[in-house]
mmCIF file of C-alpha atoms in Angstrom:
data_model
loop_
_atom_site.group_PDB
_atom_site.id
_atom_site.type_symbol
_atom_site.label_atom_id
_atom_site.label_comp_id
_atom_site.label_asym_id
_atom_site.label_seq_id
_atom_site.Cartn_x
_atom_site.Cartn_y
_atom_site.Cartn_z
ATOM 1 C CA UNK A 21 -9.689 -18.112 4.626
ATOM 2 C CA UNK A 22 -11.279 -15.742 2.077
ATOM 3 C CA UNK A 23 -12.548 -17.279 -1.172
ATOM 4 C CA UNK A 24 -12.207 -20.711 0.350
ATOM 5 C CA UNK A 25 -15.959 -21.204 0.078
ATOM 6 C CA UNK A 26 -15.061 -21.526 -3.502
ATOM 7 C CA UNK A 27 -14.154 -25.328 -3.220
ATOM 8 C CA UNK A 28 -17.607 -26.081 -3.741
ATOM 9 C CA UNK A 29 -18.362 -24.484 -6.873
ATOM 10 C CA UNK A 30 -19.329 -26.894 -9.441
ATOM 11 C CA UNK A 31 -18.712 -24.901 -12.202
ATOM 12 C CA UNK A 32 -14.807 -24.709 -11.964
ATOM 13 C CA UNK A 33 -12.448 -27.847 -12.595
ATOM 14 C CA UNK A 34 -11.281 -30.112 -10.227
ATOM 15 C CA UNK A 35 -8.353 -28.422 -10.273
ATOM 16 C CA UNK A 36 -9.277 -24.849 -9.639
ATOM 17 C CA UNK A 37 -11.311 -26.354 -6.595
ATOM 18 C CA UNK A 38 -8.387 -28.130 -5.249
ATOM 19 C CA UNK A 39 -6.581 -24.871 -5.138
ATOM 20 C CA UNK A 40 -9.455 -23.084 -3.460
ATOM 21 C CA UNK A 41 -9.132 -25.043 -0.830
ATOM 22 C CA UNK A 42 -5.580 -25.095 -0.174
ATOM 23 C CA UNK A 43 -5.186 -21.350 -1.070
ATOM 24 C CA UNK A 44 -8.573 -19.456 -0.977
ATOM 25 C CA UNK A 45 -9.789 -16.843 -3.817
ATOM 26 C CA UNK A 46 -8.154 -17.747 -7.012
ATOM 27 C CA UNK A 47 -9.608 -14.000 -8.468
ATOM 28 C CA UNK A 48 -7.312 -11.087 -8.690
ATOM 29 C CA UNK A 49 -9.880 -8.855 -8.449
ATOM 30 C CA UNK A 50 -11.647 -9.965 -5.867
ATOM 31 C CA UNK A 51 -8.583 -9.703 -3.934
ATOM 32 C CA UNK A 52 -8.007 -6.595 -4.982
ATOM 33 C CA UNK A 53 -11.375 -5.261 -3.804
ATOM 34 C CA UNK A 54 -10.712 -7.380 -0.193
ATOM 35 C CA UNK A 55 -8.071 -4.962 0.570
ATOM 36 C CA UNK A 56 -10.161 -1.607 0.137
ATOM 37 C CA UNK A 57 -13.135 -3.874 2.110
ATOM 38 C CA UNK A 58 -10.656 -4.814 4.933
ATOM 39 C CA UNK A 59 -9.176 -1.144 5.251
ATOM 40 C CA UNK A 60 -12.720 0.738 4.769
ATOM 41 C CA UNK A 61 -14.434 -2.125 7.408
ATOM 42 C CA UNK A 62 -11.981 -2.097 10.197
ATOM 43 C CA UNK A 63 -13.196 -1.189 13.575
ATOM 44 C CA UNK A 64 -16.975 -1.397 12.729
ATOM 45 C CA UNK A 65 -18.985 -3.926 14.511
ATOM 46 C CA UNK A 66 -22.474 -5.031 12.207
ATOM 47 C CA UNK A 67 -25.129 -6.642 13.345
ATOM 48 C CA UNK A 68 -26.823 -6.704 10.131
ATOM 49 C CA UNK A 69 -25.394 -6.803 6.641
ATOM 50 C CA UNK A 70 -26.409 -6.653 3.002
ATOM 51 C CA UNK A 71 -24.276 -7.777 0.585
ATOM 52 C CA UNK A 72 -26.125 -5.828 -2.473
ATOM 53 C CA UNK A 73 -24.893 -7.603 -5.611
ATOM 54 C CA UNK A 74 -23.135 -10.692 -4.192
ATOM 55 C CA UNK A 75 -22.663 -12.937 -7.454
ATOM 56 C CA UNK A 76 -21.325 -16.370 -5.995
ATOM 57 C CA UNK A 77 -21.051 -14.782 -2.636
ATOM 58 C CA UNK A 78 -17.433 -14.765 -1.964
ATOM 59 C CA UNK A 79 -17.865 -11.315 0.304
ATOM 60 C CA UNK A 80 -20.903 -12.714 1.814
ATOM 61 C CA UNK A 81 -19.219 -15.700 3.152
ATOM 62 C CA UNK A 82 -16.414 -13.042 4.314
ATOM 63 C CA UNK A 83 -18.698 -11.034 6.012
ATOM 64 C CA UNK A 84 -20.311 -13.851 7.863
ATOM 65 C CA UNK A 85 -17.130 -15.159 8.993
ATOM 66 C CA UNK A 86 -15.539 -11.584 9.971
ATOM 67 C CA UNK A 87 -18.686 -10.650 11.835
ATOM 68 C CA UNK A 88 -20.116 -14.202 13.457
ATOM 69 C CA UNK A 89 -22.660 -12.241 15.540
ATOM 70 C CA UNK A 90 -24.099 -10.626 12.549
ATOM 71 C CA UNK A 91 -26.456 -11.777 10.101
ATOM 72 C CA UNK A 92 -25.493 -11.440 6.497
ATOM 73 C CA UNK A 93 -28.008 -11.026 3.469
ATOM 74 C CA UNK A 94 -26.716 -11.646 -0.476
ATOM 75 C CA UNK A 95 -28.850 -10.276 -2.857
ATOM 76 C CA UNK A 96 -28.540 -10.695 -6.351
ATOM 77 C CA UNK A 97 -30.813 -10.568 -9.698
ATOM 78 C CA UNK A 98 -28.286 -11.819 -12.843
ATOM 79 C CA UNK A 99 -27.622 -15.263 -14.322
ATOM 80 C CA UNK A 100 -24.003 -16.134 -13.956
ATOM 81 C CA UNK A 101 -22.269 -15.375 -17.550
ATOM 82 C CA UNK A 102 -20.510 -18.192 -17.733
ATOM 83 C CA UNK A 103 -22.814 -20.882 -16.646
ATOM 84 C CA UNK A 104 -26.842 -21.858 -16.976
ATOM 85 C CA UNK A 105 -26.932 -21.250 -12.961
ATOM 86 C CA UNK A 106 -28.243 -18.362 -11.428
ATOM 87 C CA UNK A 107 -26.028 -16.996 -8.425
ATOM 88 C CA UNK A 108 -28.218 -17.099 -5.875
ATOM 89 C CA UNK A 109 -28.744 -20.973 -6.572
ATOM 90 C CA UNK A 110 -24.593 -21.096 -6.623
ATOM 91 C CA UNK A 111 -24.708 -19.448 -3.071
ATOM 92 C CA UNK A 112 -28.048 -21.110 -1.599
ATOM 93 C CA UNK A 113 -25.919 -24.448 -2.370
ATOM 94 C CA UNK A 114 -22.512 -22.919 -1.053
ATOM 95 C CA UNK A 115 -24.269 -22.228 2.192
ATOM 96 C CA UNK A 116 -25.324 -25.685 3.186
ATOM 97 C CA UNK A 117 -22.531 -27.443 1.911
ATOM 98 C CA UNK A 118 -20.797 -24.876 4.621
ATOM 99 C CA UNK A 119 -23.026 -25.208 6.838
ATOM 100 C CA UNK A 120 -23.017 -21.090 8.194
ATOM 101 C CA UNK A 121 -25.780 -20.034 9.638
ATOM 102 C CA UNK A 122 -25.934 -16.542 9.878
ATOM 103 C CA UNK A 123 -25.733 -15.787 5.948
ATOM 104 C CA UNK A 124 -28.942 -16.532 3.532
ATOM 105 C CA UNK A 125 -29.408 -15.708 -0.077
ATOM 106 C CA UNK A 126 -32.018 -13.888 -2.139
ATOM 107 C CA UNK A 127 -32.958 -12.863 -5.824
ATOM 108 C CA UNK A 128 -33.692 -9.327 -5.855
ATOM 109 C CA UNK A 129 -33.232 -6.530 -8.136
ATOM 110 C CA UNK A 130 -31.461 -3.782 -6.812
ATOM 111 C CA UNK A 131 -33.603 -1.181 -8.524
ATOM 112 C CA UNK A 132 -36.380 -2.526 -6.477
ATOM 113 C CA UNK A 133 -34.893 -2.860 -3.121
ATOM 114 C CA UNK A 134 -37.797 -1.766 -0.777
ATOM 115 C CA UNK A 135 -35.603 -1.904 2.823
ATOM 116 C CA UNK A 136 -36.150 0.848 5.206
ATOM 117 C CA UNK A 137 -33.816 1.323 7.843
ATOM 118 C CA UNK A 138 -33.023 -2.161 8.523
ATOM 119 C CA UNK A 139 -29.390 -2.519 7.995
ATOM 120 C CA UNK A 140 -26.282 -1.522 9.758
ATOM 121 C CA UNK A 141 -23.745 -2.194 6.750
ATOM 122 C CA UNK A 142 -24.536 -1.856 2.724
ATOM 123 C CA UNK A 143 -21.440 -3.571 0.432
ATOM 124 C CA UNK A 144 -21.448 -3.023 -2.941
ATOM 125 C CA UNK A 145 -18.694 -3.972 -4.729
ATOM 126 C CA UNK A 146 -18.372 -3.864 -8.319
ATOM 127 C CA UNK A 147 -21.908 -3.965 -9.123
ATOM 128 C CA UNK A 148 -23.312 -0.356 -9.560
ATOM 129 C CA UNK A 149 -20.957 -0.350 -13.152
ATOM 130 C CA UNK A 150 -24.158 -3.065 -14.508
ATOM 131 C CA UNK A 151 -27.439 -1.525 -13.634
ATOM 132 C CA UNK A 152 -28.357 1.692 -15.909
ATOM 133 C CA UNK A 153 -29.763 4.760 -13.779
ATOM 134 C CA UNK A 154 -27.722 3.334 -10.455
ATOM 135 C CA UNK A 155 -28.274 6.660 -9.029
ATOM 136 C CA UNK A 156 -31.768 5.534 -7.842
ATOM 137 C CA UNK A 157 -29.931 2.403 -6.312
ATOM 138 C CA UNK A 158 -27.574 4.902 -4.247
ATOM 139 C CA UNK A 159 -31.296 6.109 -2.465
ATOM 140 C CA UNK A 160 -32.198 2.763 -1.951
ATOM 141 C CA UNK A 161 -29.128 2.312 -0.036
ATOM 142 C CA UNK A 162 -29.674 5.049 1.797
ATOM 143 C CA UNK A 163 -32.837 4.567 2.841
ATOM 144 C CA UNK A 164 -31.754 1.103 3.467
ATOM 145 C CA UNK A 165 -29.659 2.395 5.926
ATOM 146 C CA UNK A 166 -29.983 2.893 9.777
ATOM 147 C CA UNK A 167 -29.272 5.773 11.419
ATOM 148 C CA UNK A 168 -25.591 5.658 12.095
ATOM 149 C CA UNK A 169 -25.205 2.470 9.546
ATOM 150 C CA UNK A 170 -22.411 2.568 6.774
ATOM 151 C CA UNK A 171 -22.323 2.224 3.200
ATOM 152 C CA UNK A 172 -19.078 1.506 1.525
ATOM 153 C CA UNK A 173 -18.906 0.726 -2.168
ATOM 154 C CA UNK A 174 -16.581 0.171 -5.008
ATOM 155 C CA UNK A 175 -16.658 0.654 -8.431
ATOM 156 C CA UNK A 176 -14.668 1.573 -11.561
ATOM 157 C CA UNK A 177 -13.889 5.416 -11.557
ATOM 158 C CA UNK A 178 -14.675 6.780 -14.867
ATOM 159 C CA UNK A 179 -10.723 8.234 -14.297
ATOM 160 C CA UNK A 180 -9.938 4.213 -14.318
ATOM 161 C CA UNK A 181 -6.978 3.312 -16.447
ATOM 162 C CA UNK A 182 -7.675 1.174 -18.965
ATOM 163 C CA UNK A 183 -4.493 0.783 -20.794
ATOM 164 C CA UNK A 184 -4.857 -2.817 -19.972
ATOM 165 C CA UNK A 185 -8.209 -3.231 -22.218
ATOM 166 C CA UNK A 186 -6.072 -3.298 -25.627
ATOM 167 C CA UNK A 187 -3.534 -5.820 -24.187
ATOM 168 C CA UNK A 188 -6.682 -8.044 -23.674
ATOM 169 C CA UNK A 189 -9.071 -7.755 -25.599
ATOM 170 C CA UNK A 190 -11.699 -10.382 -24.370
ATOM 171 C CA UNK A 191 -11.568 -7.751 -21.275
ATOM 172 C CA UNK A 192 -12.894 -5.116 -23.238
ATOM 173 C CA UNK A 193 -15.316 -6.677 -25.136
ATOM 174 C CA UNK A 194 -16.898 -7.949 -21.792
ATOM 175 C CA UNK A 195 -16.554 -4.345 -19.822
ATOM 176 C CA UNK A 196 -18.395 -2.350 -23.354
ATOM 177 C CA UNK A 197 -20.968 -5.389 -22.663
ATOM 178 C CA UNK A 198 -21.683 -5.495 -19.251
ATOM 179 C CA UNK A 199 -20.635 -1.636 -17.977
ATOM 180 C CA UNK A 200 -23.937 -0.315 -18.637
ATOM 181 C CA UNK A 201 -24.357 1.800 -15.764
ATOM 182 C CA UNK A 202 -23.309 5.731 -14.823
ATOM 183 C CA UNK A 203 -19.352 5.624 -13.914
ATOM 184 C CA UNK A 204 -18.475 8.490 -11.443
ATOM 185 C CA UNK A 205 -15.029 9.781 -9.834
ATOM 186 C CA UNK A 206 -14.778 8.373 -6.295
ATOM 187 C CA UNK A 207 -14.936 12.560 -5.385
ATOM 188 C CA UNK A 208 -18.784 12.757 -7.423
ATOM 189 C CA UNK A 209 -19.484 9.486 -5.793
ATOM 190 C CA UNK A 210 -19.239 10.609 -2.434
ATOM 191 C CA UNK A 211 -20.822 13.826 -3.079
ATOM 192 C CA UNK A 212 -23.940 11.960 -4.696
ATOM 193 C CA UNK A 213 -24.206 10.028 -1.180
ATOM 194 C CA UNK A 214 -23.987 13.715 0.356
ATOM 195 C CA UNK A 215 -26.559 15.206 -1.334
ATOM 196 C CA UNK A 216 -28.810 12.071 -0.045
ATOM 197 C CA UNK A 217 -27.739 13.172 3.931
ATOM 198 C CA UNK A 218 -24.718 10.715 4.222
ATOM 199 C CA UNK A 219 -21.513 11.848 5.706
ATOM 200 C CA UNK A 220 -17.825 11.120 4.442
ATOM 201 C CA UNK A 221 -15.553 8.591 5.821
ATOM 202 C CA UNK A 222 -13.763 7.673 2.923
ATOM 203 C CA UNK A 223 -12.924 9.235 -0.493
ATOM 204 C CA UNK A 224 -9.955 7.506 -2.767
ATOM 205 C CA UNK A 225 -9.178 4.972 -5.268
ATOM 206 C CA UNK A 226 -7.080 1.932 -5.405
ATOM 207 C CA UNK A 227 -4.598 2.770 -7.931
ATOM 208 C CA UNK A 228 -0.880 2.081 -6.163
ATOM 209 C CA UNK A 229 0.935 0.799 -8.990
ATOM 210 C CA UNK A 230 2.241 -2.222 -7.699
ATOM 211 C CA UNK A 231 -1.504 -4.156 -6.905
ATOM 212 C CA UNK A 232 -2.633 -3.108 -10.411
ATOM 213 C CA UNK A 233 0.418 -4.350 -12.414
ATOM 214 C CA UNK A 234 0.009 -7.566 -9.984
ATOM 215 C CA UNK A 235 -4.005 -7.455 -10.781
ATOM 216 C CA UNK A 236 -3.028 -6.981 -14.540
ATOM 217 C CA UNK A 237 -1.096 -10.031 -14.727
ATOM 218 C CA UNK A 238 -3.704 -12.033 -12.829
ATOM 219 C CA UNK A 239 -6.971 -11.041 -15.008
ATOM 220 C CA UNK A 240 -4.604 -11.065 -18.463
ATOM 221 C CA UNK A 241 -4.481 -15.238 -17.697
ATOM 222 C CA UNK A 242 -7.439 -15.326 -15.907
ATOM 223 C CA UNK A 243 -9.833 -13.783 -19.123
ATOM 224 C CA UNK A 244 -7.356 -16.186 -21.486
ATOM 225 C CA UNK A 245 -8.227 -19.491 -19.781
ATOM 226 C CA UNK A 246 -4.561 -19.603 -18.552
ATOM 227 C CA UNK A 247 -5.466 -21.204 -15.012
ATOM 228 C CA UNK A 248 -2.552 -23.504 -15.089
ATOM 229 C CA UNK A 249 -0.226 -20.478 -15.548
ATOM 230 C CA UNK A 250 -2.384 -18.650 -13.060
ATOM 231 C CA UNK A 251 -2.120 -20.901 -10.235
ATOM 232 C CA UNK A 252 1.592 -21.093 -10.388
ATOM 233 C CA UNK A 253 2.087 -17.328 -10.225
ATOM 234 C CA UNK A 254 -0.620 -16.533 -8.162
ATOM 235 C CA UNK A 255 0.856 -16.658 -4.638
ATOM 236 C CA UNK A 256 2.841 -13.923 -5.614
ATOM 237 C CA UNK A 257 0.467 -12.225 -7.168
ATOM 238 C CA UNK A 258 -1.666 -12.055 -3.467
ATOM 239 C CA UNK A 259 1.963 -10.970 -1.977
ATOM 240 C CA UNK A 260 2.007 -8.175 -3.961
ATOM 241 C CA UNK A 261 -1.502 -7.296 -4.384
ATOM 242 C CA UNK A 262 -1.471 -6.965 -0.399
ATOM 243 C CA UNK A 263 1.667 -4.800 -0.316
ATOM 244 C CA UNK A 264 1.271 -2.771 -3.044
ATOM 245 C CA UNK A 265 -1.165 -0.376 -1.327
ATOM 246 C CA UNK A 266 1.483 1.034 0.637
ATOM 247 C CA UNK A 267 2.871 2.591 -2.834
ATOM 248 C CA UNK A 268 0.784 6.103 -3.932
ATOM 249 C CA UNK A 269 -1.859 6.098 -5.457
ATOM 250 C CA UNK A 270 -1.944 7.345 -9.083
ATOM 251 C CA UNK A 271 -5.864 8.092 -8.611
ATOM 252 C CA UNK A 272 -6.922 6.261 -11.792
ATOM 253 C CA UNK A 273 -7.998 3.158 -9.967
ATOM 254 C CA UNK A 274 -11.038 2.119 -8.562
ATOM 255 C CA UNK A 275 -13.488 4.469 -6.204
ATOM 256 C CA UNK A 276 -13.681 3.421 -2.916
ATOM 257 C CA UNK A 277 -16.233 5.210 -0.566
ATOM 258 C CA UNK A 278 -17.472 4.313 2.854
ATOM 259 C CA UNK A 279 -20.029 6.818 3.908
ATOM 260 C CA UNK A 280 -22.160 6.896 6.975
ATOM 261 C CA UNK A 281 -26.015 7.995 7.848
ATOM 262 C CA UNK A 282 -26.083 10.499 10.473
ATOM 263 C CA UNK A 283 -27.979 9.461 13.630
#
């Protein structure tokens, strides 16, 4: 179950822990950003995977459980903002208390990522908003890349709506803080990765109306410390986080690209 790993983080209550492991991911937006990840993913087959910017590695533990013949690697540089521990420690002690054995963990800076052509599949989600100059990341990943390997990442589009941020403003005081980095349309994104030799699969955003207002309601409690009030409404937040991409998309959502390296 996705997000289930999340029983075993020590830094959420008792309670939120019980709930992971009766219901799985207790984070609207990471649920959110599972959809576009299950819809850009399907049909592809990894054998190796970076995870580049996997915080507590929810989508690491995803991967590694979608694709058991694979091996999965999380990467990740920051300190966890709301906690002493730094991610990769969170995920390094995630890992044995699950016991897989085809995912591992490393600190790295993304800026300095030095692979050449050894993976298959590149995830980034959310992370390019928090590192200034991320255009030099996006020929890391490239390079990163095999021949015939994908890339797909998501980020905010800099045509995001953010009517939300007033209704919330611990939200915006967090996104002017931590979204340091270049914000693109998913349409520039893609054509960035162009310019670098990689070929479109998939150009959009995320913005059907019904997962947002359902994402909306989830953060708005979620940034307030409402997890009680969360966890009663959250089932049917999930319901309609999962159905509202069949609504259209109002294209001020997130980008969503999956690109591939020509062989």
């Amino acid at each position: 179950m996705f997000g289930r790993v999340q029983r075993f983080r020590l830094d959420l209550s008792r309670l939120q822990r019980s709930y992971a492991s009766l219901f799985g991911n207790l984070s609207p937006s990471a649920e959110c950003f599972r959809v576009q990840l299950d819809q850009c993913l399907s049909g592809l087959q990894p054998t190796r995977v970076l995870d580049a910017g996997c915080g507590k590695g929810t989508f690491s533990f995803y991967l590694a459980e979608r694709f058991p013949e694979a091996e999965v690697l999380g990467v990740d540089l920051c300190p966890d903002l709301h906690s002493l521990a730094r991610n990769v420690e969170v995920c390094r002690r995630i890992q044995r208390r699950v016991g897989l054995k085809n995912v591992r963990f490393e600190q790295l800076d993304l800026r300095q990522l030095d692979a050449h052509e050894e993976f298959d599949l590149i995830v980034s989600i959310h992370v390019l908003e928090h590192i200034e100059n991320n255009a030099e990341v996006l020929a890391r990943f490239v390079r990163a890349l095999r021949p015939g390997g994908h890339l797909h990442i998501q980020m905010p589009s800099k045509d995001h709506d953010h009517e939300f941020l007033p209704l919330c403003p611990e939200m915006a005081d967090w996104e002017e803080e931590e979204h340091i980095g270049q914000a693109y349309s998913a349409t520039e994104l893609a054509e960035i990765l162009e310019d670098y030799g990689m070929e479109r699969i998939a150009c959009k955003t995320d913005g059907g109306w019904l997962a947002k207002w359902a994402w909306k309601q989830g953060e708005f409690r979620r940034f307030r410390g409402q997890h009680m009030r969360l966890s009663l409404i959250w089932p049917f937040l999930k319901l309609l986080i999962h159905t509202g991409g069949r609504f259209q998309d109002d294209g001020r959502g997130n980008a969503v690209v999956l690109m591939r390296r020509p062989r």
